[in-house]
PDB file of C-alpha atoms and ligand atoms in Angstrom:
ATOM      1  CA  MET A 717      20.652  30.453  16.155  1.00  0.00           C
ATOM      2  CA  ALA A 718      19.830  27.236  17.924  1.00  0.00           C
ATOM      3  CA  PHE A 719      17.660  24.606  15.570  1.00  0.00           C
ATOM      4  CA  THR A 720      13.481  25.257  16.836  1.00  0.00           C
ATOM      5  CA  GLN A 721      10.355  22.039  16.170  1.00  0.00           C
ATOM      6  CA  PRO A 722       8.129  23.287  14.234  1.00  0.00           C
ATOM      7  CA  PRO A 723       4.642  23.061  15.564  1.00  0.00           C
ATOM      8  CA  LEU A 724       2.642  20.164  14.919  1.00  0.00           C
ATOM      9  CA  PRO A 725       0.016  21.557  11.244  1.00  0.00           C
ATOM     10  CA  PHE A 726      -2.895  20.378  13.019  1.00  0.00           C
ATOM     11  CA  ASP A 727      -4.227  20.253  16.705  1.00  0.00           C
ATOM     12  CA  LYS A 728      -3.172  16.862  18.577  1.00  0.00           C
ATOM     13  CA  ASN A 729      -6.957  15.464  18.733  1.00  0.00           C
ATOM     14  CA  ALA A 730      -7.735  16.022  15.039  1.00  0.00           C
ATOM     15  CA  LEU A 731      -6.732  12.095  13.853  1.00  0.00           C
ATOM     16  CA  GLU A 732      -7.896  11.353  16.714  1.00  0.00           C
ATOM     17  CA  PRO A 733     -10.830   9.538  14.286  1.00  0.00           C
ATOM     18  CA  TYR A 734      -9.090   8.848  11.870  1.00  0.00           C
ATOM     19  CA  GLY A 735      -6.415   6.204  14.176  1.00  0.00           C
ATOM     20  CA  MET A 736      -3.953   7.994  15.464  1.00  0.00           C
ATOM     21  CA  LYS A 737      -4.941   9.338  19.432  1.00  0.00           C
ATOM     22  CA  ALA A 738      -3.533  12.877  20.867  1.00  0.00           C
ATOM     23  CA  GLU A 739      -1.460  10.362  23.074  1.00  0.00           C
ATOM     24  CA  THR A 740       0.748   9.453  20.191  1.00  0.00           C
ATOM     25  CA  PHE A 741       1.568  13.132  19.560  1.00  0.00           C
ATOM     26  CA  ASP A 742       2.276  14.046  23.451  1.00  0.00           C
ATOM     27  CA  TYR A 743       4.488  11.009  23.035  1.00  0.00           C
ATOM     28  CA  HIS A 744       5.899  11.161  19.706  1.00  0.00           C
ATOM     29  CA  TYR A 745       6.182  14.657  18.951  1.00  0.00           C
ATOM     30  CA  GLY A 746       6.296  16.344  22.724  1.00  0.00           C
ATOM     31  CA  LYS A 747       8.435  13.766  24.012  1.00  0.00           C
ATOM     32  CA  HIS A 748      10.435  11.991  20.795  1.00  0.00           C
ATOM     33  CA  HIS A 749      10.427  15.010  18.250  1.00  0.00           C
ATOM     34  CA  LYS A 750      11.671  17.275  21.289  1.00  0.00           C
ATOM     35  CA  ALA A 751      14.079  15.306  22.505  1.00  0.00           C
ATOM     36  CA  TYR A 752      16.498  15.430  18.646  1.00  0.00           C
ATOM     37  CA  VAL A 753      15.940  18.880  18.968  1.00  0.00           C
ATOM     38  CA  ASP A 754      17.565  19.617  22.250  1.00  0.00           C
ATOM     39  CA  ASN A 755      19.976  16.563  21.900  1.00  0.00           C
ATOM     40  CA  LEU A 756      20.719  18.347  18.149  1.00  0.00           C
ATOM     41  CA  ASN A 757      21.333  22.147  19.929  1.00  0.00           C
ATOM     42  CA  LYS A 758      23.539  20.447  22.929  1.00  0.00           C
ATOM     43  CA  LEU A 759      25.385  18.357  20.297  1.00  0.00           C
ATOM     44  CA  THR A 760      25.734  21.471  17.424  1.00  0.00           C
ATOM     45  CA  GLU A 761      26.714  24.355  20.305  1.00  0.00           C
ATOM     46  CA  GLY A 762      29.452  26.334  19.787  1.00  0.00           C
ATOM     47  CA  THR A 763      30.647  24.573  16.388  1.00  0.00           C
ATOM     48  CA  GLU A 764      30.626  26.011  13.233  1.00  0.00           C
ATOM     49  CA  LEU A 765      27.218  23.436  12.555  1.00  0.00           C
ATOM     50  CA  ALA A 766      24.979  25.982  15.001  1.00  0.00           C
ATOM     51  CA  ASP A 767      24.943  28.623  12.069  1.00  0.00           C
ATOM     52  CA  LYS A 768      24.088  25.890   9.314  1.00  0.00           C
ATOM     53  CA  SER A 769      20.490  25.037   8.065  1.00  0.00           C
ATOM     54  CA  LEU A 770      19.279  22.180   8.775  1.00  0.00           C
ATOM     55  CA  GLU A 771      19.267  20.450   5.874  1.00  0.00           C
ATOM     56  CA  GLU A 772      23.429  21.553   5.793  1.00  0.00           C
ATOM     57  CA  VAL A 773      23.688  20.034   8.688  1.00  0.00           C
ATOM     58  CA  ILE A 774      22.391  16.624   7.944  1.00  0.00           C
ATOM     59  CA  GLN A 775      24.605  16.439   4.297  1.00  0.00           C
ATOM     60  CA  ILE A 776      27.713  17.867   6.478  1.00  0.00           C
ATOM     61  CA  SER A 777      26.922  15.200   9.220  1.00  0.00           C
ATOM     62  CA  PHE A 778      26.357  12.327   6.784  1.00  0.00           C
ATOM     63  CA  LYS A 779      29.688  12.270   5.116  1.00  0.00           C
ATOM     64  CA  ASP A 780      31.798  12.915   7.940  1.00  0.00           C
ATOM     65  CA  PRO A 781      32.113   9.510  10.689  1.00  0.00           C
ATOM     66  CA  SER A 782      33.029  11.207  13.421  1.00  0.00           C
ATOM     67  CA  LYS A 783      29.853  13.704  12.992  1.00  0.00           C
ATOM     68  CA  THR A 784      27.210  10.243  13.053  1.00  0.00           C
ATOM     69  CA  GLY A 785      25.194  11.537  16.417  1.00  0.00           C
ATOM     70  CA  ILE A 786      25.031  14.910  14.962  1.00  0.00           C
ATOM     71  CA  PHE A 787      22.944  13.211  11.852  1.00  0.00           C
ATOM     72  CA  ASN A 788      20.948  11.030  13.936  1.00  0.00           C
ATOM     73  CA  ASN A 789      19.880  13.500  16.049  1.00  0.00           C
ATOM     74  CA  ALA A 790      19.690  16.303  13.197  1.00  0.00           C
ATOM     75  CA  ALA A 791      17.910  14.165  10.485  1.00  0.00           C
ATOM     76  CA  GLN A 792      15.551  13.299  13.012  1.00  0.00           C
ATOM     77  CA  VAL A 793      14.325  16.612  13.656  1.00  0.00           C
ATOM     78  CA  TRP A 794      14.258  16.964  10.305  1.00  0.00           C
ATOM     79  CA  ASN A 795      12.326  13.483   9.212  1.00  0.00           C
ATOM     80  CA  HIS A 796       9.754  14.237  12.051  1.00  0.00           C
ATOM     81  CA  THR A 797       9.227  17.395  10.681  1.00  0.00           C
ATOM     82  CA  PHE A 798       8.202  16.028   7.283  1.00  0.00           C
ATOM     83  CA  PHE A 799       5.916  13.334   8.681  1.00  0.00           C
ATOM     84  CA  TRP A 800       3.800  15.214  10.515  1.00  0.00           C
ATOM     85  CA  ASN A 801       3.340  17.502   7.048  1.00  0.00           C
ATOM     86  CA  SER A 802       2.566  13.951   5.366  1.00  0.00           C
ATOM     87  CA  LEU A 803      -0.430  13.350   7.053  1.00  0.00           C
ATOM     88  CA  LYS A 804      -3.449  15.285   7.234  1.00  0.00           C
ATOM     89  CA  PRO A 805      -6.983  14.550   8.760  1.00  0.00           C
ATOM     90  CA  GLY A 806      -9.373  12.469   6.502  1.00  0.00           C
ATOM     91  CA  GLY A 807      -6.838  12.214   3.991  1.00  0.00           C
ATOM     92  CA  GLY A 808      -5.482   9.193   1.831  1.00  0.00           C
ATOM     93  CA  GLY A 809      -7.078   7.756  -0.500  1.00  0.00           C
ATOM     94  CA  ALA A 810      -5.986   8.403  -4.495  1.00  0.00           C
ATOM     95  CA  PRO A 811      -3.915  11.853  -5.475  1.00  0.00           C
ATOM     96  CA  THR A 812      -5.338  13.873  -8.602  1.00  0.00           C
ATOM     97  CA  GLY A 813      -3.923  15.767 -10.787  1.00  0.00           C
ATOM     98  CA  ASN A 814      -0.035  15.770 -12.158  1.00  0.00           C
ATOM     99  CA  LEU A 815       0.938  13.842  -9.097  1.00  0.00           C
ATOM    100  CA  ALA A 816      -1.458  10.428  -9.703  1.00  0.00           C
ATOM    101  CA  THR A 817      -0.070  10.769 -13.515  1.00  0.00           C
ATOM    102  CA  ARG A 818       3.333  10.792 -12.368  1.00  0.00           C
ATOM    103  CA  ILE A 819       2.146   8.178 -10.303  1.00  0.00           C
ATOM    104  CA  GLU A 820       1.012   6.161 -12.916  1.00  0.00           C
ATOM    105  CA  LYS A 821       3.501   6.175 -14.887  1.00  0.00           C
ATOM    106  CA  ASP A 822       6.198   5.183 -12.624  1.00  0.00           C
ATOM    107  CA  PHE A 823       4.732   2.220 -10.919  1.00  0.00           C
ATOM    108  CA  GLY A 824       1.963   0.664 -13.325  1.00  0.00           C
ATOM    109  CA  SER A 825      -0.995   2.121 -11.224  1.00  0.00           C
ATOM    110  CA  PHE A 826      -1.510   3.747  -8.325  1.00  0.00           C
ATOM    111  CA  ASP A 827      -2.486   0.358  -6.403  1.00  0.00           C
ATOM    112  CA  LYS A 828       1.558  -0.435  -7.701  1.00  0.00           C
ATOM    113  CA  PHE A 829       2.216   2.441  -5.810  1.00  0.00           C
ATOM    114  CA  LYS A 830       0.704   1.435  -2.729  1.00  0.00           C
ATOM    115  CA  GLU A 831       1.492  -1.943  -2.812  1.00  0.00           C
ATOM    116  CA  GLU A 832       5.682  -0.893  -2.912  1.00  0.00           C
ATOM    117  CA  PHE A 833       5.278   2.118  -0.196  1.00  0.00           C
ATOM    118  CA  SER A 834       3.490  -0.450   2.023  1.00  0.00           C
ATOM    119  CA  ASN A 835       5.963  -3.573   1.366  1.00  0.00           C
ATOM    120  CA  ALA A 836       8.697  -0.747   2.052  1.00  0.00           C
ATOM    121  CA  ALA A 837       7.465  -0.132   5.476  1.00  0.00           C
ATOM    122  CA  ALA A 838       6.399  -3.405   5.979  1.00  0.00           C
ATOM    123  CA  THR A 839      10.192  -4.625   5.664  1.00  0.00           C
ATOM    124  CA  GLN A 840      12.043  -2.264   6.952  1.00  0.00           C
ATOM    125  CA  PHE A 841      13.587  -4.285   9.688  1.00  0.00           C
ATOM    126  CA  GLY A 842      13.979  -3.024  13.142  1.00  0.00           C
ATOM    127  CA  SER A 843      13.367   1.479  12.939  1.00  0.00           C
ATOM    128  CA  GLY A 844      13.195   3.149   9.876  1.00  0.00           C
ATOM    129  CA  TRP A 845      11.507   5.439   7.080  1.00  0.00           C
ATOM    130  CA  ALA A 846       9.305   4.518   4.165  1.00  0.00           C
ATOM    131  CA  TRP A 847       9.798   7.400   1.340  1.00  0.00           C
ATOM    132  CA  LEU A 848       8.333   8.491  -2.365  1.00  0.00           C
ATOM    133  CA  ILE A 849      10.905  10.137  -3.598  1.00  0.00           C
ATOM    134  CA  ASP A 850      11.619  12.081  -6.638  1.00  0.00           C
ATOM    135  CA  ASP A 851      14.784  10.496  -7.962  1.00  0.00           C
ATOM    136  CA  GLY A 852      15.801  12.438 -11.112  1.00  0.00           C
ATOM    137  CA  GLY A 853      12.333  12.997 -12.487  1.00  0.00           C
ATOM    138  CA  THR A 854      11.555   9.373 -11.518  1.00  0.00           C
ATOM    139  CA  LEU A 855       9.119   8.463  -8.497  1.00  0.00           C
ATOM    140  CA  LYS A 856      10.185   5.670  -6.640  1.00  0.00           C
ATOM    141  CA  VAL A 857       9.666   4.368  -2.831  1.00  0.00           C
ATOM    142  CA  ILE A 858      12.898   3.357  -0.575  1.00  0.00           C
ATOM    143  CA  LYS A 859      13.413   2.566   2.907  1.00  0.00           C
ATOM    144  CA  THR A 860      15.778   4.173   5.479  1.00  0.00           C
ATOM    145  CA  PRO A 861      17.718   2.446   8.555  1.00  0.00           C
ATOM    146  CA  ASN A 862      17.333   4.097  11.697  1.00  0.00           C
ATOM    147  CA  ALA A 863      17.445   8.616  10.673  1.00  0.00           C
ATOM    148  CA  GLU A 864      18.978   7.904   7.544  1.00  0.00           C
ATOM    149  CA  ASN A 865      16.973   9.801   4.952  1.00  0.00           C
ATOM    150  CA  PRO A 866      16.607  11.006   1.037  1.00  0.00           C
ATOM    151  CA  LEU A 867      17.756  14.066   1.791  1.00  0.00           C
ATOM    152  CA  ALA A 868      21.512  13.008   2.739  1.00  0.00           C
ATOM    153  CA  HIS A 869      21.984  10.852  -0.430  1.00  0.00           C
ATOM    154  CA  GLY A 870      20.898  14.099  -2.413  1.00  0.00           C
ATOM    155  CA  LYS A 871      17.419  12.964  -3.352  1.00  0.00           C
ATOM    156  CA  LYS A 872      14.108  14.966  -3.319  1.00  0.00           C
ATOM    157  CA  ALA A 873      12.130  13.293  -0.371  1.00  0.00           C
ATOM    158  CA  LEU A 874       7.960  13.559  -1.678  1.00  0.00           C
ATOM    159  CA  LEU A 875       6.410  11.601   0.809  1.00  0.00           C
ATOM    160  CA  THR A 876       7.008   9.516   4.213  1.00  0.00           C
ATOM    161  CA  LEU A 877       5.733   7.111   6.869  1.00  0.00           C
ATOM    162  CA  ASP A 878       7.796   6.217  10.141  1.00  0.00           C
ATOM    163  CA  VAL A 879       8.219   2.510  10.873  1.00  0.00           C
ATOM    164  CA  TRP A 880       9.926   2.989  14.005  1.00  0.00           C
ATOM    165  CA  GLU A 881       7.842   1.044  16.507  1.00  0.00           C
ATOM    166  CA  HIS A 882       7.225   4.383  18.620  1.00  0.00           C
ATOM    167  CA  ALA A 883       5.583   5.366  15.866  1.00  0.00           C
ATOM    168  CA  TYR A 884       2.460   3.134  16.050  1.00  0.00           C
ATOM    169  CA  TYR A 885       2.593   1.284  19.306  1.00  0.00           C
ATOM    170  CA  ILE A 886       0.334   2.907  21.140  1.00  0.00           C
ATOM    171  CA  ASP A 887      -2.472   3.347  18.033  1.00  0.00           C
ATOM    172  CA  PHE A 888      -1.569  -0.155  16.819  1.00  0.00           C
ATOM    173  CA  ARG A 889       0.544  -2.013  19.306  1.00  0.00           C
ATOM    174  CA  ASN A 890       2.367  -4.532  17.346  1.00  0.00           C
ATOM    175  CA  ALA A 891       0.437  -4.373  14.191  1.00  0.00           C
ATOM    176  CA  ARG A 892       2.828  -2.235  11.932  1.00  0.00           C
ATOM    177  CA  PRO A 893       0.761  -3.377   8.620  1.00  0.00           C
ATOM    178  CA  ALA A 894      -2.193  -1.987  10.349  1.00  0.00           C
ATOM    179  CA  PHE A 895      -0.518   1.046  10.939  1.00  0.00           C
ATOM    180  CA  ILE A 896       0.480   1.371   7.367  1.00  0.00           C
ATOM    181  CA  GLN A 897      -2.917   0.981   5.421  1.00  0.00           C
ATOM    182  CA  ASN A 898      -4.352   3.162   7.894  1.00  0.00           C
ATOM    183  CA  PHE A 899      -1.916   6.000   6.880  1.00  0.00           C
ATOM    184  CA  LEU A 900      -3.161   5.092   3.256  1.00  0.00           C
ATOM    185  CA  ASP A 901      -6.920   4.944   3.666  1.00  0.00           C
ATOM    186  CA  LYS A 902      -7.129   7.790   5.576  1.00  0.00           C
ATOM    187  CA  LEU A 903      -3.966   9.995   6.447  1.00  0.00           C
ATOM    188  CA  VAL A 904      -1.872  10.874   3.574  1.00  0.00           C
ATOM    189  CA  ASN A 905      -1.212  14.765   2.869  1.00  0.00           C
ATOM    190  CA  TRP A 906      -1.349  13.846  -1.315  1.00  0.00           C
ATOM    191  CA  ASP A 907      -1.302  18.535  -1.182  1.00  0.00           C
ATOM    192  CA  PHE A 908       1.782  18.083   0.759  1.00  0.00           C
ATOM    193  CA  VAL A 909       3.191  15.516  -1.950  1.00  0.00           C
ATOM    194  CA  ALA A 910       2.104  17.824  -4.724  1.00  0.00           C
ATOM    195  CA  GLU A 911       3.779  20.687  -3.567  1.00  0.00           C
ATOM    196  CA  ASN A 912       6.972  18.680  -3.230  1.00  0.00           C
ATOM    197  CA  LEU A 913       6.788  17.471  -6.265  1.00  0.00           C
ATOM    198  CA  ALA A 914       6.129  21.296  -7.525  1.00  0.00           C
ATOM    199  CA  THR A 915       9.765  21.994  -5.984  1.00  0.00           C
ATOM    200  CA  ALA A 916      11.730  19.159  -6.685  1.00  0.00           C
TER     201      ALA A 916
HETATM  202 MN1  MN3 B1318       9.490   8.859  15.156  1.00  0.00          MN
END
């Protein structure tokens, strides 16, 4: 069974009023994400990994230094799907309910969470990802290099932001901080975060 690329959870034009052009999705979803799926299928075809779930492939290949190429592509397939779901037209701002309570408890305040998340996203040197995770009942912000993700470490991801340069160059050129701010103000899909927290 081949690995597939799930459809975008919104129209590629849907985020234009919120800072991300359709062109971004033509490249980022249509070329970058698709290439990871195609590469993963080529690298696993005819092997025992071809019939595993994507999550299993990530966890198996992360522990095996001979499978770094498979890990990089499998994790990037998963990370991008998770990232699209982390975005919502007209999202952002503050969460509500249990999620808001948990963030206040573990970060001190929503502003402190935003500061930590922005800092992680801004200071990930080169390519990588910023994450909100549930680490055994405590919410934490972490950053990971390249394709690495919380799942590889057995942690539950709640929210992510892609900070590879290809994620923001069309809309924000080299201004990664403006991309991060726009994500927090206008795009975070808190419904998706709450669903992930409920199944943590
Ligand atoms: Mn990307």
